[in-house]
Tab-separated table of C-alpha atoms and ligand atoms in Angstrom:
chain	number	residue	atom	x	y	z
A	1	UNK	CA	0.000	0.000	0.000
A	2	UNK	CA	1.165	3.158	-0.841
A	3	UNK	CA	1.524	5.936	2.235
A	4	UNK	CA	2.596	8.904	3.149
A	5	UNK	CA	6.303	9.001	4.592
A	6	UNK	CA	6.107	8.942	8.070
A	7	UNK	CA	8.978	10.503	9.708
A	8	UNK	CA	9.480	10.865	13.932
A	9	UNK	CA	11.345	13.603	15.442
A	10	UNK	CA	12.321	13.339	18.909
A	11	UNK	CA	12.652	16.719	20.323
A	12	UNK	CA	9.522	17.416	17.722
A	13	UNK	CA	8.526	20.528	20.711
A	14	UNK	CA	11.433	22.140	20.680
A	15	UNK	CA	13.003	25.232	18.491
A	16	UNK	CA	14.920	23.526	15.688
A	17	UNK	CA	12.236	20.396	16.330
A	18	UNK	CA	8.913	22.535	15.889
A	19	UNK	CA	10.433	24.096	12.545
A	20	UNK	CA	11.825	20.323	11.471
A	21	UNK	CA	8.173	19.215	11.964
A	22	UNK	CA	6.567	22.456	9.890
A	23	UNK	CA	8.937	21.356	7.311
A	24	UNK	CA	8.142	18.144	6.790
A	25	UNK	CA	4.171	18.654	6.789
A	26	UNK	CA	4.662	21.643	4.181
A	27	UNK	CA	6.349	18.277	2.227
A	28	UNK	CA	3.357	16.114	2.701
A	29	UNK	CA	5.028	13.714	5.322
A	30	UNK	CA	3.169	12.231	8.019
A	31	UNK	CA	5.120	13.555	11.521
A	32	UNK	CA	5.095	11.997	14.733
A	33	UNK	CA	6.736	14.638	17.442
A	34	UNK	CA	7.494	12.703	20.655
A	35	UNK	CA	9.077	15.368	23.377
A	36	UNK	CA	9.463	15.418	26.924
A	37	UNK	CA	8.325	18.563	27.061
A	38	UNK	CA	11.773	19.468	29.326
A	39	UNK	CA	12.858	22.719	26.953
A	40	UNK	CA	9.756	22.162	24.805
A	41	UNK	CA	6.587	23.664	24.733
A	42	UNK	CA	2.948	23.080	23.254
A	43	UNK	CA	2.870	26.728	22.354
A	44	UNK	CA	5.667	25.384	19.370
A	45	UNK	CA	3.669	23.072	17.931
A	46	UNK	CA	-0.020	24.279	18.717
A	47	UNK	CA	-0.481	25.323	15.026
A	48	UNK	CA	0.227	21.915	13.599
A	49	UNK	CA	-2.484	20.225	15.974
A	50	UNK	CA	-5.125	20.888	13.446
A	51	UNK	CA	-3.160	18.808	10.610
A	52	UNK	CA	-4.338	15.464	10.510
A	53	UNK	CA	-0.993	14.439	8.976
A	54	UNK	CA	0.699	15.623	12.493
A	55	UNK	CA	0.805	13.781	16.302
A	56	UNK	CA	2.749	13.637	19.030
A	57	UNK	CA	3.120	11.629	21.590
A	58	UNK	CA	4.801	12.925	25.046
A	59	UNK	CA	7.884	10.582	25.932
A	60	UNK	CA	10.637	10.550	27.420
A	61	UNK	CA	13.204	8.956	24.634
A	62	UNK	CA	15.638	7.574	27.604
A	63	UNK	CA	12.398	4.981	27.734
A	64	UNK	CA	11.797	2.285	24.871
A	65	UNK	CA	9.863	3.452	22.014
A	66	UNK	CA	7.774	0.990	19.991
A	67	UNK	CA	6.240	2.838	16.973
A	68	UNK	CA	6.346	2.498	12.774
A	69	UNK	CA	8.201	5.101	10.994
A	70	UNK	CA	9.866	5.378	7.499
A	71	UNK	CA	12.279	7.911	8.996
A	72	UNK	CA	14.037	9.385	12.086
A	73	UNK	CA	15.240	12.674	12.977
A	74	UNK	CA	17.001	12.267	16.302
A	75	UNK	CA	16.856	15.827	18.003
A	76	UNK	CA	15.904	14.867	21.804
A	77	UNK	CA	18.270	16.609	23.985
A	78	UNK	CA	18.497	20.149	25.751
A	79	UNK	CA	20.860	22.170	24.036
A	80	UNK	CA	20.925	25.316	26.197
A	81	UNK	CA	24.142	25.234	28.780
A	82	UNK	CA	21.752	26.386	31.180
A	83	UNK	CA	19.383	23.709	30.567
A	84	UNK	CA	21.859	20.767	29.923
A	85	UNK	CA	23.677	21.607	32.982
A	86	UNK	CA	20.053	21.523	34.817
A	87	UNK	CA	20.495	18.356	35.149
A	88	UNK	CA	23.583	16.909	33.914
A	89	UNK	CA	22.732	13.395	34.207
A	90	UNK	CA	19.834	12.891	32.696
A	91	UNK	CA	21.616	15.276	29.957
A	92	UNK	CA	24.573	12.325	29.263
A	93	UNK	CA	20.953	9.810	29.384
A	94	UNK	CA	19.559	11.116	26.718
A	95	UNK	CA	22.228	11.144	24.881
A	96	UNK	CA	23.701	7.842	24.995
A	97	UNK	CA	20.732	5.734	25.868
A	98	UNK	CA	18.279	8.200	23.982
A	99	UNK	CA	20.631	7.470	21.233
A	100	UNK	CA	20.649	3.574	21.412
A	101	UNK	CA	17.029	3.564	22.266
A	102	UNK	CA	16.242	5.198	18.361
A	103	UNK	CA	19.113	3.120	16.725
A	104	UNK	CA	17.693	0.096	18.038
A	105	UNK	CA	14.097	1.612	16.700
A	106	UNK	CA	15.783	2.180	13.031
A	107	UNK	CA	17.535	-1.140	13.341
A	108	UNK	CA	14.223	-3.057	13.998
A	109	UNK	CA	12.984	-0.855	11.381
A	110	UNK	CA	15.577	-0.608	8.944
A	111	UNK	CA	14.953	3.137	8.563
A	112	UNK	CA	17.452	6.006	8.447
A	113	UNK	CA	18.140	8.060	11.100
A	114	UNK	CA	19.524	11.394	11.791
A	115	UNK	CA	21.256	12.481	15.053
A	116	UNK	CA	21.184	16.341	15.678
A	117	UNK	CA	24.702	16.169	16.467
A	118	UNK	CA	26.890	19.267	17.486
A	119	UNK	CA	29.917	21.629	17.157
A	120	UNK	CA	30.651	20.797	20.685
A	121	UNK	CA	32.041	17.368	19.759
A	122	UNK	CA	35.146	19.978	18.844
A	123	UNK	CA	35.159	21.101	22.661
A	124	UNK	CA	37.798	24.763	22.841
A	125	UNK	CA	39.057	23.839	19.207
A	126	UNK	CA	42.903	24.090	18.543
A	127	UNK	CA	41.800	23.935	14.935
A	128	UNK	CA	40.064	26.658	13.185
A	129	UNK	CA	38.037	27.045	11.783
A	130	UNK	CA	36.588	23.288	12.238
A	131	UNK	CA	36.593	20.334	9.338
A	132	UNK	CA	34.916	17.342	10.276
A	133	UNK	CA	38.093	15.237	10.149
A	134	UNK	CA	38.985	17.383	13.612
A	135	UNK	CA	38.873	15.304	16.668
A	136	UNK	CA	38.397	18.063	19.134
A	137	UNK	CA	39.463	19.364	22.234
A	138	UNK	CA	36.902	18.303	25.315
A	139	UNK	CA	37.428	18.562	28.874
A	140	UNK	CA	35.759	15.066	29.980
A	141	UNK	CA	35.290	16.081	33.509
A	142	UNK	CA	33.905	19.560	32.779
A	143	UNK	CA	30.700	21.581	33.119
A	144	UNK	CA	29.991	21.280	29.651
A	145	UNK	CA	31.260	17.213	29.356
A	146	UNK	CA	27.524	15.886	30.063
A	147	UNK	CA	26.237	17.214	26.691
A	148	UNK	CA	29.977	17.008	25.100
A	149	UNK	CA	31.003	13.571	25.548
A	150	UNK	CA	27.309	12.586	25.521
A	151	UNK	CA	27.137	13.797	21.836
A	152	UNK	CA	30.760	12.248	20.799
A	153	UNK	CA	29.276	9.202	22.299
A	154	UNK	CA	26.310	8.888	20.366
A	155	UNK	CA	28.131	9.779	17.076
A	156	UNK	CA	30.269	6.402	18.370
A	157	UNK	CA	26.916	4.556	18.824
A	158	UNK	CA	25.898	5.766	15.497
A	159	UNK	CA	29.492	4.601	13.592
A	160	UNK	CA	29.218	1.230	15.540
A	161	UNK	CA	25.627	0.906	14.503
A	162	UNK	CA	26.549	1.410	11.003
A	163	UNK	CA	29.510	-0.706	11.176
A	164	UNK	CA	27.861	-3.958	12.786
A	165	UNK	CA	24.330	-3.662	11.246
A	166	UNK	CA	24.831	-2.082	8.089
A	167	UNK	CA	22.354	1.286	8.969
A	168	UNK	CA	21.623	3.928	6.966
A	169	UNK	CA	22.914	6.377	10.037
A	170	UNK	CA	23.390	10.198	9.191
A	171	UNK	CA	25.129	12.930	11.468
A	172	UNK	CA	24.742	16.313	11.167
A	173	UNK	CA	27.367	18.523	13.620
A	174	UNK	CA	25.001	21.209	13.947
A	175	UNK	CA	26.914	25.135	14.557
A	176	UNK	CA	25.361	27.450	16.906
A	177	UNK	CA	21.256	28.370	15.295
A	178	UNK	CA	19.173	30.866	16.259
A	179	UNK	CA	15.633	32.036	15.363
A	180	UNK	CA	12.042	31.928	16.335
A	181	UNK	CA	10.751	29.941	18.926
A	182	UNK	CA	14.267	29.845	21.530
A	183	UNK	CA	13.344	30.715	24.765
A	184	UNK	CA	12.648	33.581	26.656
A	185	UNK	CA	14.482	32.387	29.578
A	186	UNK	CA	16.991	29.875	26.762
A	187	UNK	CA	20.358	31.453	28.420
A	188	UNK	CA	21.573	31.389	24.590
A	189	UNK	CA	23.520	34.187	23.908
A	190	UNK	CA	21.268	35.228	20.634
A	191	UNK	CA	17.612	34.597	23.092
A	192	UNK	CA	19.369	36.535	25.865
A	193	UNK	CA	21.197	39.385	24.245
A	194	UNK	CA	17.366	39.914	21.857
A	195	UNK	CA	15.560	39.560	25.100
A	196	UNK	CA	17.733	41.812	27.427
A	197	UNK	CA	17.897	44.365	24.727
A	198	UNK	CA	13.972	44.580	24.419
A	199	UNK	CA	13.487	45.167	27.845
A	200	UNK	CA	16.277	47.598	27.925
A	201	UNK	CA	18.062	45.851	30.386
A	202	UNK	CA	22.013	45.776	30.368
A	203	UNK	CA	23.008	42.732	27.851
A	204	UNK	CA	25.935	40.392	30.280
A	205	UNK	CA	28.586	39.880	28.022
A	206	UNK	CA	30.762	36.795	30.097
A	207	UNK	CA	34.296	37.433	30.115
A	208	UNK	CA	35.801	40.439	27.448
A	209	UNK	CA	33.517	39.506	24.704
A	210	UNK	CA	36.089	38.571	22.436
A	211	UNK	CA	35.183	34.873	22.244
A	212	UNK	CA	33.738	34.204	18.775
A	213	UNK	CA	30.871	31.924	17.341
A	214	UNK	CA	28.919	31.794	13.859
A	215	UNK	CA	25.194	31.742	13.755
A	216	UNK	CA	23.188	29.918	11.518
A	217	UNK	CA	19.440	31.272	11.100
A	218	UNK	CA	16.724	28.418	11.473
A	219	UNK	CA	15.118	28.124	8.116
A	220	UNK	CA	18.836	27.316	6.592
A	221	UNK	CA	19.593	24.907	9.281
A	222	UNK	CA	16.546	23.278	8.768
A	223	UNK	CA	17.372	22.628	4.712
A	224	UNK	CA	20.600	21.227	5.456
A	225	UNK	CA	18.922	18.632	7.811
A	226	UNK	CA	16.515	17.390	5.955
A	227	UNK	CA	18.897	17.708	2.506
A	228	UNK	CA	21.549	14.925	4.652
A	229	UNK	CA	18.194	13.195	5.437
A	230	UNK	CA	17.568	12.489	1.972
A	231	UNK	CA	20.856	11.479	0.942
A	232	UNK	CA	22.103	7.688	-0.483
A	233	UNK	CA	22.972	5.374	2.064
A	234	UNK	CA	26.497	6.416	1.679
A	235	UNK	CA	26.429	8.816	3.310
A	236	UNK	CA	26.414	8.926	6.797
A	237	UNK	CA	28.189	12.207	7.372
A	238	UNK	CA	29.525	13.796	9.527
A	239	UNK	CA	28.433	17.156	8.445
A	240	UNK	CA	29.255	20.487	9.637
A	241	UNK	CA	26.127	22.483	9.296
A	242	UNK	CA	26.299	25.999	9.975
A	243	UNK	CA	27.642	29.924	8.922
A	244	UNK	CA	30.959	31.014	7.911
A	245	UNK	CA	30.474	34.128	9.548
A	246	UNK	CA	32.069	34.883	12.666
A	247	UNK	CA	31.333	37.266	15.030
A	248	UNK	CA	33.221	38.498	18.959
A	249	UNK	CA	30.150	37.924	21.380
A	250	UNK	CA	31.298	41.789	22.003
A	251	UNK	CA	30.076	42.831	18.529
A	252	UNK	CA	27.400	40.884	18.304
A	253	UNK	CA	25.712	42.599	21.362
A	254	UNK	CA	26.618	45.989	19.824
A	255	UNK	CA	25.061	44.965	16.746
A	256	UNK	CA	21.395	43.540	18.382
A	257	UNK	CA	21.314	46.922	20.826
A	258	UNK	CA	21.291	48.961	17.489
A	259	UNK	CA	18.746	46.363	15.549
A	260	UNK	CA	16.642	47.190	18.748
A	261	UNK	CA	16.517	50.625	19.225
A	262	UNK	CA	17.400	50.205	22.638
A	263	UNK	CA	19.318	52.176	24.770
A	264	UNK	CA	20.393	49.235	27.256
A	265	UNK	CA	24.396	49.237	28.200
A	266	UNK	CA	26.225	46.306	27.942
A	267	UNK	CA	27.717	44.668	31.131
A	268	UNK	CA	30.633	41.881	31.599
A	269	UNK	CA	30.272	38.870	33.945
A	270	UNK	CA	32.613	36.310	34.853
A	271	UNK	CA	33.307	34.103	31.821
A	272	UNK	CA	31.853	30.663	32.348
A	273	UNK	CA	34.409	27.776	32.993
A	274	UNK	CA	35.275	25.340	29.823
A	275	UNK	CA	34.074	27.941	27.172
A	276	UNK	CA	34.660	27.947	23.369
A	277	UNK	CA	37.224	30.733	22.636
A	278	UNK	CA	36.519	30.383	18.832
A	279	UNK	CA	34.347	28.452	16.488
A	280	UNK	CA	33.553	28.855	12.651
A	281	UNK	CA	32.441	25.567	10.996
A	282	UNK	CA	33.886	24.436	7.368
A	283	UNK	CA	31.323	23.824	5.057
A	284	UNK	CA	32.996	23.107	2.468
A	285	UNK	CA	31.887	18.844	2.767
A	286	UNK	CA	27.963	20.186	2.855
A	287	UNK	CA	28.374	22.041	-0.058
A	288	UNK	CA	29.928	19.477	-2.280
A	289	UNK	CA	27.684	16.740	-0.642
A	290	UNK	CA	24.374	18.176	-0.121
A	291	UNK	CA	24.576	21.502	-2.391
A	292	UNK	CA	24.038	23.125	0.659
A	293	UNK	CA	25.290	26.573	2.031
A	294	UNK	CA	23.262	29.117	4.228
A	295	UNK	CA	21.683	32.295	2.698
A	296	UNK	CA	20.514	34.161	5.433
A	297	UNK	CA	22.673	36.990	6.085
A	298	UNK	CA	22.912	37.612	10.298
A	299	UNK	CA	21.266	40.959	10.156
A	300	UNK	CA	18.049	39.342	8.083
A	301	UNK	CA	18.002	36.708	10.720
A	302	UNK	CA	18.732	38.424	13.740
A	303	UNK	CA	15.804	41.072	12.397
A	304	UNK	CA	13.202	38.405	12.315
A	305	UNK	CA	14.256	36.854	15.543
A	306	UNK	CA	14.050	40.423	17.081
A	307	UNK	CA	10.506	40.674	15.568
A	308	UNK	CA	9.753	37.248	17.196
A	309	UNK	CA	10.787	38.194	20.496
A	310	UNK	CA	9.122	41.683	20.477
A	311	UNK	CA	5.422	40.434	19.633
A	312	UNK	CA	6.272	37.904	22.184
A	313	UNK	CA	6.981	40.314	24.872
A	314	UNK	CA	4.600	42.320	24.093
A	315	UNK	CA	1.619	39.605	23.451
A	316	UNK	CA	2.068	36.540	25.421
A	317	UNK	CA	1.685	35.243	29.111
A	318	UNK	CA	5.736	34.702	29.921
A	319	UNK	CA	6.337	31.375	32.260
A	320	UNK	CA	7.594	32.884	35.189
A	321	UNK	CA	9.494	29.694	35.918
A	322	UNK	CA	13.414	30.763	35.791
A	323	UNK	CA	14.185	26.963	35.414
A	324	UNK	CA	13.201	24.477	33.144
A	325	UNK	CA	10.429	22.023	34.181
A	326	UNK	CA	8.803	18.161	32.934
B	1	NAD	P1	15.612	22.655	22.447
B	1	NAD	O1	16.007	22.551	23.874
B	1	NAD	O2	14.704	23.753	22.034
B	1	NAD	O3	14.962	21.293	21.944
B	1	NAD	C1	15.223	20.043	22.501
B	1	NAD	C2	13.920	19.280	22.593
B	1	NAD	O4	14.186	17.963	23.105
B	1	NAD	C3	12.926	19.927	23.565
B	1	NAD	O5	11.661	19.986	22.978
B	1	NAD	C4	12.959	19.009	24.768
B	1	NAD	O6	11.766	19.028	25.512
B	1	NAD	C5	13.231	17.658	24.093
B	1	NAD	N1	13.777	16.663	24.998
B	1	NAD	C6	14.759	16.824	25.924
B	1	NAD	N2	14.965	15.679	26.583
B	1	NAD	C7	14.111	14.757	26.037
B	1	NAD	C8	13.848	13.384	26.323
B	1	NAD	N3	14.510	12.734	27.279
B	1	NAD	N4	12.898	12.748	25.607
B	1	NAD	C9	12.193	13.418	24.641
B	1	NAD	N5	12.406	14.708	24.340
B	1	NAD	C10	13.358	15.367	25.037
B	1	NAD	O7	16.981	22.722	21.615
B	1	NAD	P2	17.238	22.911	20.056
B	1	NAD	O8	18.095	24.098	19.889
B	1	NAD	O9	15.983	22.804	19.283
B	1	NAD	O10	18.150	21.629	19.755
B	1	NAD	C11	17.634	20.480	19.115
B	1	NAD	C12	18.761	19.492	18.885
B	1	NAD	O11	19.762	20.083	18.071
B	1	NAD	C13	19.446	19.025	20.171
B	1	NAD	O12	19.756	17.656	20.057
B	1	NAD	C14	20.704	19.841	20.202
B	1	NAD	O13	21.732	19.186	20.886
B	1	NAD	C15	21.009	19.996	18.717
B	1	NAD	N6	21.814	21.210	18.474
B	1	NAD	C16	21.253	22.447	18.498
B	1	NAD	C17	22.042	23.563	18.295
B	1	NAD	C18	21.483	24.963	18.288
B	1	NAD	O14	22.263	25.900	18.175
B	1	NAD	N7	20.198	25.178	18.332
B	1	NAD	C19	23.423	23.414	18.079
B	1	NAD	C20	23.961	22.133	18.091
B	1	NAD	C21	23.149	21.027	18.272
B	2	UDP	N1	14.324	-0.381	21.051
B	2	UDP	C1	13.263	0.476	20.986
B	2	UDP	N2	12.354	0.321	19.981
B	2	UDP	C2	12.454	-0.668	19.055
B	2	UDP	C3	13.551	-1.539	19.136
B	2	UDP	C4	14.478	-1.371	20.141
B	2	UDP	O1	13.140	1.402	21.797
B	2	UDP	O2	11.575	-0.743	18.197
B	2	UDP	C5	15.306	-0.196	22.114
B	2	UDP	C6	15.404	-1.386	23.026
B	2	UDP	O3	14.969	-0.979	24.306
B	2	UDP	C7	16.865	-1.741	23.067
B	2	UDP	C8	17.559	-0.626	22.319
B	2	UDP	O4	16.570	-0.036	21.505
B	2	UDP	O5	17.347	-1.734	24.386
B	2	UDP	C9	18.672	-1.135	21.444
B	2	UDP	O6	18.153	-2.099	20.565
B	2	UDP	P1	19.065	-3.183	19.899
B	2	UDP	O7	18.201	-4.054	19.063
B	2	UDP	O8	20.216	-2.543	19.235
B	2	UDP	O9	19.705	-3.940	21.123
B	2	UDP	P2	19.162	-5.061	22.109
B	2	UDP	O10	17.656	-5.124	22.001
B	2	UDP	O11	19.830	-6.281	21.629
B	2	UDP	O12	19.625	-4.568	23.425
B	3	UDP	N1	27.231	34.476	26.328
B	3	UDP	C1	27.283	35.762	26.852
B	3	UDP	N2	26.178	36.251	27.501
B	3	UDP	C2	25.026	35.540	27.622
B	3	UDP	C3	24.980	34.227	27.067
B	3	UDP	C4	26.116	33.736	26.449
B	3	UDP	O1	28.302	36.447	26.750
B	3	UDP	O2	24.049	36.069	28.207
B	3	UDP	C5	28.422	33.941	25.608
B	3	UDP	C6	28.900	32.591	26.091
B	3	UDP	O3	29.822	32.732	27.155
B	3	UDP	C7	29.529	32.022	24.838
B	3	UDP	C8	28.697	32.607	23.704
B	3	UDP	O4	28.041	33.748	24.258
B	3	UDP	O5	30.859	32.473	24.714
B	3	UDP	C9	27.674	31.642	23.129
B	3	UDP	O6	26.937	31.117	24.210
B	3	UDP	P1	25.686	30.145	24.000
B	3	UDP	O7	25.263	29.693	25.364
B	3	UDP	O8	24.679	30.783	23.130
B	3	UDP	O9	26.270	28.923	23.159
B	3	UDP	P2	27.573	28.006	23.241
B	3	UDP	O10	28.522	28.527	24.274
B	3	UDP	O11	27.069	26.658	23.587
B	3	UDP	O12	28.138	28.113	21.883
């Protein structure tokens, strides 16, 4: 019988999940979300209720999951310091047993499967800017190790998958993305800076600001993910996905107080322990692979995040909860 492809995606409530599952509706896929609901939220995926083609199911994906899918996007984990530092064990559980939960789903199935992997794999990079064939610089024992070494060991769960059962596995090392639908309360630097800026309250820059990342807007992220998706089963990746353009976390909150308006100063706190002094992925595999390279230019994204964030202040009921909740 012919059917609709019917694709999961773990994490399905959450910012890159919710615009993963838009995505593949708007492509005439059946989409199961299953989400803890830990950093997601109903209000992300309250428009798709309506669409018969869409359900969810909340789950927690540390748990067995018995269900029938052509396809798997694995995007289940908190990827906010703040939140993934919450509660740093269950962060390294649904990573690696999150992770061999869904393999052993796609095995049984024989589907492909996608794992939302990261730029943190590369830790404080001694090489830059980063090619995949970089093995990275991670403090095991650190603040940031429960979502670090979680996510390097799911890419090994993925490889060993692949090697012993032959599965179409893909990774995707995802660079820092920003957009509609991150937190109010997300700690991101993007979420904060927009949010701190709207309420004209001083933006914290950590340390001297010179630190650098490269932001990828949603939408592009989101082609690049579902472009590896659909690629032979050759190709497992990994893929750097993300923007060549670096920015100093400095500039960057210069450049949102003038996209605001606002008048708020800009502050410097202590700079957390373990973090990134520099990262800039190379795209150059995704491009020759997937035909892929961004084409949102930081200012366009940043201005429609901004927009996002000032309806949001202005319109909605904010959770006053400071921490993240089941
Ligand atoms: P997010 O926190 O908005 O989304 C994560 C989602 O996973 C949330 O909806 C959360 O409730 C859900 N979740 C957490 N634990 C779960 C569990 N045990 N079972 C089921 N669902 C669970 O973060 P995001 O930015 O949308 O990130 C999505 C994925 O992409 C994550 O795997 C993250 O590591 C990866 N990633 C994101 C970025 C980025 O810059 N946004 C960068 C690198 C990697
Ligand atoms: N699993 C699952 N859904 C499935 C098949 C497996 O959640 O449809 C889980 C199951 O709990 C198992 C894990 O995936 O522990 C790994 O499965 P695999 O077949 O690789 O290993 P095994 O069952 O031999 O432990
Ligand atoms: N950062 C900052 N002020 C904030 C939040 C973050 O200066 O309010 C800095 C943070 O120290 C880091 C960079 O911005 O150097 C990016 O932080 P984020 O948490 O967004 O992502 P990650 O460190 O995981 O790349």
């Amino acid at each position: 019988m012919n059917h609709r492809n019917r694709v999961l995606v773990t994490g399905g409530a959450g910012f890159l999940g919710s615009h993963l599952c838009e995505r593949l509706l708007a492509e005439d896929s059946e989409v199961l979300c299953v989400d803890n609901y830990f950093t997601g939220s109903r209000d992300n995926i309250a428009a798709m209720l309506s669409n018969p083609n869409f359900e969810t199911l909340r789950h927690d994906i540390t748990f067995p999951l018995y269900v029938e899918v052509d396809q798997i996007y694995n995007l289940g984990c908190p990827a906010s310091p703040i939140h993934y530092q919450f509660d740093p064990v269950q962060t390294t559980k649904v990573s690696v047993h999150g992770a061999i939960n869904m393999l052993g789903l796609a095995k049984r199935l024989q589907a492909p499967i996608l794992q939302a992997s990261t730029s943190e794999v590369y830790g404080d990079p001694e090489m830059h800017p980063q090619t995949e064939d970089y093995w990275g610089n991670v403090n095991p024992i650190g603040l940031r190790a429960c979502y670090d070494e979680g996510k390097r060991c799911a890419e090994t769960l993925f490889f060993d998958y692949r090697r012993q059962h032959g599965m179409p596995i893909k990774i995707a090392r995802i660079f820092n993305t920003y957009g509609p639908r991150m937190l109010v309360d997300d700690g991101r630097v993007m979420s904060a800076f927009m949010v701190h800026a709207l309420r004209g309250e001083p933006l914290t820059v950590y340390g001297d600001g010179g630190q650098t990342r490269s932001f990828c807007y949603v939408d592009d992220m989101i082609d690049g993910l579902v472009k590896l998706m659909n690629t032979p089963h050759e190709v497992t990746g990994p893929i750097n996905l993300g923007n060549t353009r670096e920015i100093t976390i400095l500039e960057l909150a210069g450049k949102i107080i003038r996209l605001t308006g606002s008048k708020s100063d800009i502050i410097h706190k202590e700079l957390p322990k373990d973090d990134p002094r520099r990262r800039r992925p190379d795209i150059t595999k995704a491009g020759d692979i997937l035909g892929w390279v961004p084409s949102t230019t930081l200012e366009t994204g940043i201005e429609k995040t901004i927009d996002f964030f000032d309806r949001l202040l202005n319109t909605e009921h904010i959770s006053p909860l400071s921490s993240p909740g089941y």
